[in-house]
XYZ file of C-alpha atoms in Angstrom:
435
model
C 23.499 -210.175 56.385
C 24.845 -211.213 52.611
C 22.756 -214.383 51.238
C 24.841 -216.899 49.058
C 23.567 -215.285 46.235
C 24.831 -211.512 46.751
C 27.903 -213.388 48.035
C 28.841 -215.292 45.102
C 27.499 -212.149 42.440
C 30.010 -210.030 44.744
C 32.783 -212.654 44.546
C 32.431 -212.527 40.641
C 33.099 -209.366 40.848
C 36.227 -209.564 42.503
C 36.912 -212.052 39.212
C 36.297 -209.504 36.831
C 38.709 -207.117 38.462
C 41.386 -209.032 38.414
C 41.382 -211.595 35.690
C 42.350 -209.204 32.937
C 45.508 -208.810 35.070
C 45.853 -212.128 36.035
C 45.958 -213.882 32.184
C 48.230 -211.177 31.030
C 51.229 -212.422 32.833
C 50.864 -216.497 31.151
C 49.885 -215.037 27.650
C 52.541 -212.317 27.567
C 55.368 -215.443 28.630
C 53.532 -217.980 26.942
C 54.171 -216.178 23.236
C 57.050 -214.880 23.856
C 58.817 -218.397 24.793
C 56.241 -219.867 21.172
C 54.048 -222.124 23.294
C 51.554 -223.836 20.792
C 47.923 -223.584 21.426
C 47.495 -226.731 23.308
C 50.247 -225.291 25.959
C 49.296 -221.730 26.210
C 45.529 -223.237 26.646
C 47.323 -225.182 29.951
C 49.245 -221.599 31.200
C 46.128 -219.819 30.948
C 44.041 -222.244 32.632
C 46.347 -223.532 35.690
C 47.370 -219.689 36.047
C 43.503 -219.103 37.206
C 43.052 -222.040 38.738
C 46.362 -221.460 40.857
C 45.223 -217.760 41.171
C 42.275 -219.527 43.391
C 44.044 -221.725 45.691
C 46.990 -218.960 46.856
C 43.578 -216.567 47.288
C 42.768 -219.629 49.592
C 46.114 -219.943 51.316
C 45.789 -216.211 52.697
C 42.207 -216.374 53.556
C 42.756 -219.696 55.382
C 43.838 -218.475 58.730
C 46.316 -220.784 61.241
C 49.212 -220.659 62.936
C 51.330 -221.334 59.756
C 49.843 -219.236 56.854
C 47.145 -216.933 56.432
C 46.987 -213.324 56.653
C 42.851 -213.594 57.126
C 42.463 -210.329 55.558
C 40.310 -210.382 52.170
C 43.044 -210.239 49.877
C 43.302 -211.552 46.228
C 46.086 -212.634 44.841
C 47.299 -213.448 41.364
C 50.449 -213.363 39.307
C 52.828 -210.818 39.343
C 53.327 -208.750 36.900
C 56.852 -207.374 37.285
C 57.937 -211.125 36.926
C 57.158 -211.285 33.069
C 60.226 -209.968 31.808
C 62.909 -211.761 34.329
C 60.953 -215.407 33.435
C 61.246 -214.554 29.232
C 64.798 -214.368 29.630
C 65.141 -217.301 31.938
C 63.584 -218.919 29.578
C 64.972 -218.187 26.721
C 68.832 -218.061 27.723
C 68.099 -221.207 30.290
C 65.225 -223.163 29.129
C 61.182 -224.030 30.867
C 63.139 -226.223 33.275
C 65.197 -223.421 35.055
C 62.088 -220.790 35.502
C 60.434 -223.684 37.113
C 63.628 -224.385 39.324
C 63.817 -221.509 40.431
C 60.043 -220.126 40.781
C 59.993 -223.350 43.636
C 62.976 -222.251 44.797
C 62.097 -218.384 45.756
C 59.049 -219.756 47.316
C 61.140 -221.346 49.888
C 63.075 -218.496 50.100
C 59.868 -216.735 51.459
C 58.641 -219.191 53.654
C 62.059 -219.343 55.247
C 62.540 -215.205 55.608
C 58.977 -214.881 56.004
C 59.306 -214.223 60.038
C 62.109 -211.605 59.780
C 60.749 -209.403 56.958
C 57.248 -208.885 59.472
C 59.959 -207.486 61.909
C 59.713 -204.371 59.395
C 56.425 -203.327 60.735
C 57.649 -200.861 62.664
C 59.091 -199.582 59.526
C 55.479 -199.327 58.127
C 53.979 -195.785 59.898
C 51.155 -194.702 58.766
C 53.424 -191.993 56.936
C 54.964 -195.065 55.069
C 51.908 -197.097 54.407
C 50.007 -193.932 53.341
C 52.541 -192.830 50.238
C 52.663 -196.381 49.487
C 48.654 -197.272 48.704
C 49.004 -194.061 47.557
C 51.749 -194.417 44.994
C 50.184 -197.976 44.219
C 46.658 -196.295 43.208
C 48.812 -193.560 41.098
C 51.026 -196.485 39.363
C 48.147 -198.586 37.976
C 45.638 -195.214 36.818
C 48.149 -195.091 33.288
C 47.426 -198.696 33.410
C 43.226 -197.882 33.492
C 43.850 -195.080 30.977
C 45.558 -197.165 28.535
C 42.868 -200.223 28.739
C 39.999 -197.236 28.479
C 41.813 -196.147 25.251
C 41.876 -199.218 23.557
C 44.934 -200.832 24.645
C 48.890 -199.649 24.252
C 49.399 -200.223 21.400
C 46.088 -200.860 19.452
C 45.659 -199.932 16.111
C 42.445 -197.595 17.142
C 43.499 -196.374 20.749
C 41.853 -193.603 21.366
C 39.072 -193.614 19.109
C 35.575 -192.068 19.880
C 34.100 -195.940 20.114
C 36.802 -197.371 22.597
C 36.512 -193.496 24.415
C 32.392 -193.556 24.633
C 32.689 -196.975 25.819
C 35.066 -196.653 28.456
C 33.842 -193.038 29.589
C 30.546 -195.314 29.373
C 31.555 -197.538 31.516
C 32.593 -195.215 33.847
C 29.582 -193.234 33.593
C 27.421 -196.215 34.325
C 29.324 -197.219 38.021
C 28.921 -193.499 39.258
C 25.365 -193.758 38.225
C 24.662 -197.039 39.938
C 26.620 -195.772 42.684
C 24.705 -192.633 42.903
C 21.245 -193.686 42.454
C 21.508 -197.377 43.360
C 20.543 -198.081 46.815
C 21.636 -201.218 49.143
C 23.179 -204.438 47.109
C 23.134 -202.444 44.007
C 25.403 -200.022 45.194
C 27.704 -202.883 46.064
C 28.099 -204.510 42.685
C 28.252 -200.968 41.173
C 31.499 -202.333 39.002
C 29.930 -205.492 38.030
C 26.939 -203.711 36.406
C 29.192 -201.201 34.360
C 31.463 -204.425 32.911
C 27.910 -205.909 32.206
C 26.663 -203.143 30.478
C 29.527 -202.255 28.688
C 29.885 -205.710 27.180
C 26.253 -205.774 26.407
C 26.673 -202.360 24.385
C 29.923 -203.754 22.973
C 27.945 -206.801 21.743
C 24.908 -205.288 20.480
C 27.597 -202.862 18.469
C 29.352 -206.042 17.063
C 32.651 -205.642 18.488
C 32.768 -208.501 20.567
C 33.848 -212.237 19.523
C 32.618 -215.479 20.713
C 35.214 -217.368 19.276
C 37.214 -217.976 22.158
C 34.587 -219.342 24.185
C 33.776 -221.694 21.013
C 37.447 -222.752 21.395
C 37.543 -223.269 24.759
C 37.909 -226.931 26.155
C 35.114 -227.713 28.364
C 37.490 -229.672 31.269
C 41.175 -228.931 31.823
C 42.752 -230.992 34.942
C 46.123 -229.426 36.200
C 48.939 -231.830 36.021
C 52.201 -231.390 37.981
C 55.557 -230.576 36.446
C 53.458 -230.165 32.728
C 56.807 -229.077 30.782
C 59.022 -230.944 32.440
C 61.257 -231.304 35.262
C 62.690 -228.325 37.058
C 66.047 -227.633 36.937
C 68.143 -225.487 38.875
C 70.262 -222.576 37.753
C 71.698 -220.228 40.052
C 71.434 -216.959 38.315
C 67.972 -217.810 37.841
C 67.158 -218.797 41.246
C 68.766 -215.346 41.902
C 66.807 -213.451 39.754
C 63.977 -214.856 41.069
C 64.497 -214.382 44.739
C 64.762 -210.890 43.926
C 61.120 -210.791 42.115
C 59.938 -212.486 45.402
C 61.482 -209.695 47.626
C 59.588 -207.292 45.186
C 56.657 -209.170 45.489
C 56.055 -209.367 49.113
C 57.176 -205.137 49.596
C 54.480 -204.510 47.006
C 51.841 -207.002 48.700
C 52.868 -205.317 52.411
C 51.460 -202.355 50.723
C 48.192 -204.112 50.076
C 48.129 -205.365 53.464
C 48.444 -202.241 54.960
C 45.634 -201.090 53.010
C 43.222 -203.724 53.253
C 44.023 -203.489 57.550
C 42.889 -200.218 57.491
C 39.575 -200.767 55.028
C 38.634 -203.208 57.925
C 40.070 -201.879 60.740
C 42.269 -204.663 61.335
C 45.329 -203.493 62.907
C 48.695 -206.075 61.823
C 50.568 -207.595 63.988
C 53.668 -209.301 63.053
C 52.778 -212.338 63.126
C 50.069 -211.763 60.792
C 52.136 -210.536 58.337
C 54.383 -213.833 59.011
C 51.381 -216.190 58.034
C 50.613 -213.411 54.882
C 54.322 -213.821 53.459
C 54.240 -218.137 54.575
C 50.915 -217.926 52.488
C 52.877 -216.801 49.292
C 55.895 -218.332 49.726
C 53.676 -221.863 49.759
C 51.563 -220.184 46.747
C 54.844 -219.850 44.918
C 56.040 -223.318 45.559
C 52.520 -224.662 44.228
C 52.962 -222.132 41.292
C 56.278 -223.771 40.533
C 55.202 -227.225 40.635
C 52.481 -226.793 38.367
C 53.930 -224.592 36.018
C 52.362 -220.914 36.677
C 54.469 -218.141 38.301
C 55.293 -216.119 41.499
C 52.161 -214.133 43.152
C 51.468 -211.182 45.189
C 48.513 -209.198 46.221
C 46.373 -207.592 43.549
C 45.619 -203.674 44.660
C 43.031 -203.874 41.954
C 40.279 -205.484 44.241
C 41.663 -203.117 47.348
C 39.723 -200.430 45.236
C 36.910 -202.801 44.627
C 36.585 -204.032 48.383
C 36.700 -200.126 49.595
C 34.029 -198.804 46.300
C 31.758 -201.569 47.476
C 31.837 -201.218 51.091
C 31.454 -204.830 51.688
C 34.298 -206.033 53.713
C 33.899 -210.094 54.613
C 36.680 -212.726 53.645
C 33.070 -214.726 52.157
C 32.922 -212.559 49.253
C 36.672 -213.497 48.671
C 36.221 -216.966 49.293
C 33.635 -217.111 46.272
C 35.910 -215.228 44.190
C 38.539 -218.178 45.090
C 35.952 -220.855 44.091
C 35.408 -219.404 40.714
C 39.080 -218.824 39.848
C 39.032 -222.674 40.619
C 35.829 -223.661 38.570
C 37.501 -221.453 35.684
C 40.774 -223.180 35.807
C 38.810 -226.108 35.730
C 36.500 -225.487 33.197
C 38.122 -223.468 30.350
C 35.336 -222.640 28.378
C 33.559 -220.983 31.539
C 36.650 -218.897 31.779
C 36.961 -217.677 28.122
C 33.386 -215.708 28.809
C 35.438 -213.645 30.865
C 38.229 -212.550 28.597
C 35.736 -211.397 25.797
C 35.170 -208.152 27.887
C 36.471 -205.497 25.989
C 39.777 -203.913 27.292
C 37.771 -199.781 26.897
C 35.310 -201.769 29.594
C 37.556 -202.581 31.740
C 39.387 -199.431 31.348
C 36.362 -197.634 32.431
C 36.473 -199.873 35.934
C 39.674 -199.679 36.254
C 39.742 -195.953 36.689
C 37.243 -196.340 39.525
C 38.603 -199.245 41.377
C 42.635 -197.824 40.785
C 41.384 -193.930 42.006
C 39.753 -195.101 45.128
C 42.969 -196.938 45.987
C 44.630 -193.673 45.609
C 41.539 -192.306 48.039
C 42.459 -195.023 50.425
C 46.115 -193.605 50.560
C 44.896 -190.285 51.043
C 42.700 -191.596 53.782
C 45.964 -193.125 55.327
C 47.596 -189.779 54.821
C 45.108 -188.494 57.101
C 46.491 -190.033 60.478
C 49.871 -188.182 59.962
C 51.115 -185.430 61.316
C 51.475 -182.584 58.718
C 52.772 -180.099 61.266
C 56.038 -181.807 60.338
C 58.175 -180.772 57.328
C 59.793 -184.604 57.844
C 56.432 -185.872 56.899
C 56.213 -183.645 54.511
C 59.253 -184.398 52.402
C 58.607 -188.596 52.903
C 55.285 -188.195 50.939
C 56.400 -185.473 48.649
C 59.731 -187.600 47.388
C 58.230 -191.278 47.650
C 55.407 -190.359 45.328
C 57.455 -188.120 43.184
C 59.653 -191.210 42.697
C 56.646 -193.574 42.482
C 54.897 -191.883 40.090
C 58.209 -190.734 38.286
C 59.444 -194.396 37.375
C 56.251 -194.986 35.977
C 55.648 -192.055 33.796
C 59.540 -192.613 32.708
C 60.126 -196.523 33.083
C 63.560 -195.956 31.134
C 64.658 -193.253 33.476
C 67.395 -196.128 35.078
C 67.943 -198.298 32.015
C 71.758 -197.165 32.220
C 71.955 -199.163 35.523
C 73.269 -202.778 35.972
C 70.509 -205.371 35.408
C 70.082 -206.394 39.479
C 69.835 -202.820 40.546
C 66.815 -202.390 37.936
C 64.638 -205.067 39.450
C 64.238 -202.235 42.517
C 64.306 -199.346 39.953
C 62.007 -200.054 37.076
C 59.085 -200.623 38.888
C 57.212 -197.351 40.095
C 55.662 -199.376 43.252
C 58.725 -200.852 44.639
C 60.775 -197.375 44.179
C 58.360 -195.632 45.747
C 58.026 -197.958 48.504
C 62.307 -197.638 48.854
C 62.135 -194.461 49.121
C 59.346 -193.828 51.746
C 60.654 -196.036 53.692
C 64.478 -195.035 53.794
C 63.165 -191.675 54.044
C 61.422 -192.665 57.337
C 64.510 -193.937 58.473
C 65.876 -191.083 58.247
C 63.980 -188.998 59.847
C 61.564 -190.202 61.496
C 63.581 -193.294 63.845
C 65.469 -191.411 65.896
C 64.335 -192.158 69.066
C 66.949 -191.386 71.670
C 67.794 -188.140 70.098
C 64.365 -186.987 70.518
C 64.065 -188.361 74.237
C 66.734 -186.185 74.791
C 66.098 -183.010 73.516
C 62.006 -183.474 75.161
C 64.500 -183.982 78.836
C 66.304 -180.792 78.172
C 62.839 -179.125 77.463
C 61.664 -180.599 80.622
C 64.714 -179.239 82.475
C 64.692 -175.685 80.672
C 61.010 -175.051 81.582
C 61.849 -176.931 85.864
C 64.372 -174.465 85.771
């Protein structure tokens, strides 16, 4: 039995995972479309705070919404690029417009795309955690590098750190014993900031900056307007979205032993279609589930929706109390590297695990894994390998996840839902051996 304290320390780490992730997506719009400091201040904080309540929405189980599984979400990250140019060509009003929009859109086909369970063997599901864990490790590498794009990625002080890092969760892990074990991750990101700090490579500043109170106010830049390419555009991010999050589902059901029924995955996609609508009424964006606390939920064995529910109070407190947050963000991107190669490979384990229920007598089964994670993995290494192709088609190419995903499951289609041809040739066997 967990004690509030272990729970809460657990649920922080869940925080840590993800909010690297999670402030990403507002910063990464919020310069590209100039916000000033005062607005990108608002972005970051109602993104966290926002990140909090939809981790609510799914954890919150009733007949409407809630998937009850312990599932995190926060932003999505394929939306960054579709909302710039909203923004740009239509103006703040329109991504709003159509960001409430979208969510509708989910709540609405949110009982007919759970009718595609039976579309999720564990064939499917299997290549798909397992193309998810395979997409983000680049991600991991990168961040244990330095950062794309930093002016000393790969140098021997971002590489000792993250390896560090790294070093220090498989040590905890191996030697720890009981609750220690369990907040393996948080004690590398500790001790990796700590070295970081004691080195002189970590700021302060931002937590000096930091407002101390920040209260979210509805419709902050403005009214939504409503532009039908954009709504569009965004409908197709949501679609995205919610096959990437099925994915999480999947794996999270397993981790637990929670089998899905469809109408939990009806209350899962009602949960994000309502986080969506709240996103677009206070200004933040579309969200899905975050396969980046999968790993952490499987590495640290503990399994109950409380953890997740204190990981949901402090994305609230930090939307709330900005300068609390900024603590958070002067982790430094090798350390997180270094944990994100541990939490991202044991959601590739998890796929393998899933793997593991299939039957590899059959070349089928064979080919479904072998060309969905080809593809998967593929798009990702080569993310211009369909930049030729019209701009809609794109949204289902250019991300590594949802390509993957595609293919598995068309592949499965093909092969593997064939049921009446298959009764019939077992009846001739039957016959053949009678006779």
């Amino acid at each position: 039995m967990l004690g509030k304290g272990r729970i809460l320390t657990l649920g922080f780490q869940h925080v840590l995972a993800m909010y690297a992730g999670a402030v990403i997506v507002p910063l990464l719009i919020g310069g590209a479309l100039g916000f000033d400091g005062e607005q990108m201040t608002y972005l970051v904080s109602i993104d966290i705070f926002m990140c909090g309540i939809a981790t609510l929405l799914q954890l919150t189980v009733n007949r409407f919404f809630g998937i009850g599984l312990p599932v995190v979400l926060g932003c999505a990250v394929q939306a960054i690029a579709p909302i710039i140019l909203i923004g740009q060509e239509m103006g703040i009003g329109a991504i709003y417009g159509s960001i409430i929009i979208s969510g509708l859109f989910v709540l609405v086909i949110a009982p007919f795309f759970s009718q595609i369970v039976r579309f999720f063997p564990p064939v499917v599901t299997g290549s798909v955690v397992t193309i998810i864990g395979l997409t983000l490790i680049p991600v991991a590498i990168n961040n244990l590098a330095g950062g794309e794009g930093s002016k000393d990625f790969g140098s021997l002080y971002n590489l000792g750190l993250g390896f560090g890092t790294l070093l220090l969760i498989i040590c905890v892990y191996r030697f720890g014993k009981g609750f220690s074990k369990a907040i393996a991750v948080l004690i590398g990101l500790v001790g990796g900031s700590l070295v970081a700090a004691v080195l002189g490579y970590i700021s302060f500043v931002p937590v000096s900056e930091a407002d101390w109170f920040h209260l979210p106010t509805p419709f902050y830049f403005g009214a939504p307007t409503f532009e039908w390419s954009a709504i569009l555009t965004m409908i197709l991010i949501s679609l995205v979205s919610m096959v990437e999050s099925t994915g999480v589902y999947f794996a999270l059901s397993d981790i637990v032993g929670k089998p899905l029924q469809k109408k939990d995955l009806t209350r899962g996609y009602r949960a994000e279609g309502l986080a969506i609508i709240l996103g677009g009424i206070f200004n933040t964006f579309p969200y899905t589930g975050y396969s980046q606390n999968v790993g952490l939920v499987q590495l640290s064995g503990i399994k109950t929706r409380k953890v997740i529910y204190a990981a949901a109070g402090f994305l609230i407190l930090l939307g709330l109390v900005p300068k609390i947050g900024a603590v958070a963000t002067i982790i430094p991107t090798p350390v997180l590297g270094g944990a994100m190669v541990a939490m991202f490979g044991m959601v590739v384990a998890q796929g393998i695990k899933m793997l593991g229920k299939v039957n590899f007598s059959s070349q089928e089964n064979l080919l479904i894994i072998a060309c969905s994670v080809g593809v998967g993995l593929g798009v990702t290494v080569v993310p211009d390998l369909f930049k030729e192709l019209p701009a809609f088609i794109q949204l289902f190419t250019s991300n590594g996840i949802v390509a993957g995903s595609v293919m598995a499951i068309a592949l499965n289609l093909l092969f593997n839902l064939r049921p009446k041809r298959k009764k019939t040739a077992e009846q001739e066997l039957e016959i053949h051996h009678a006779k």
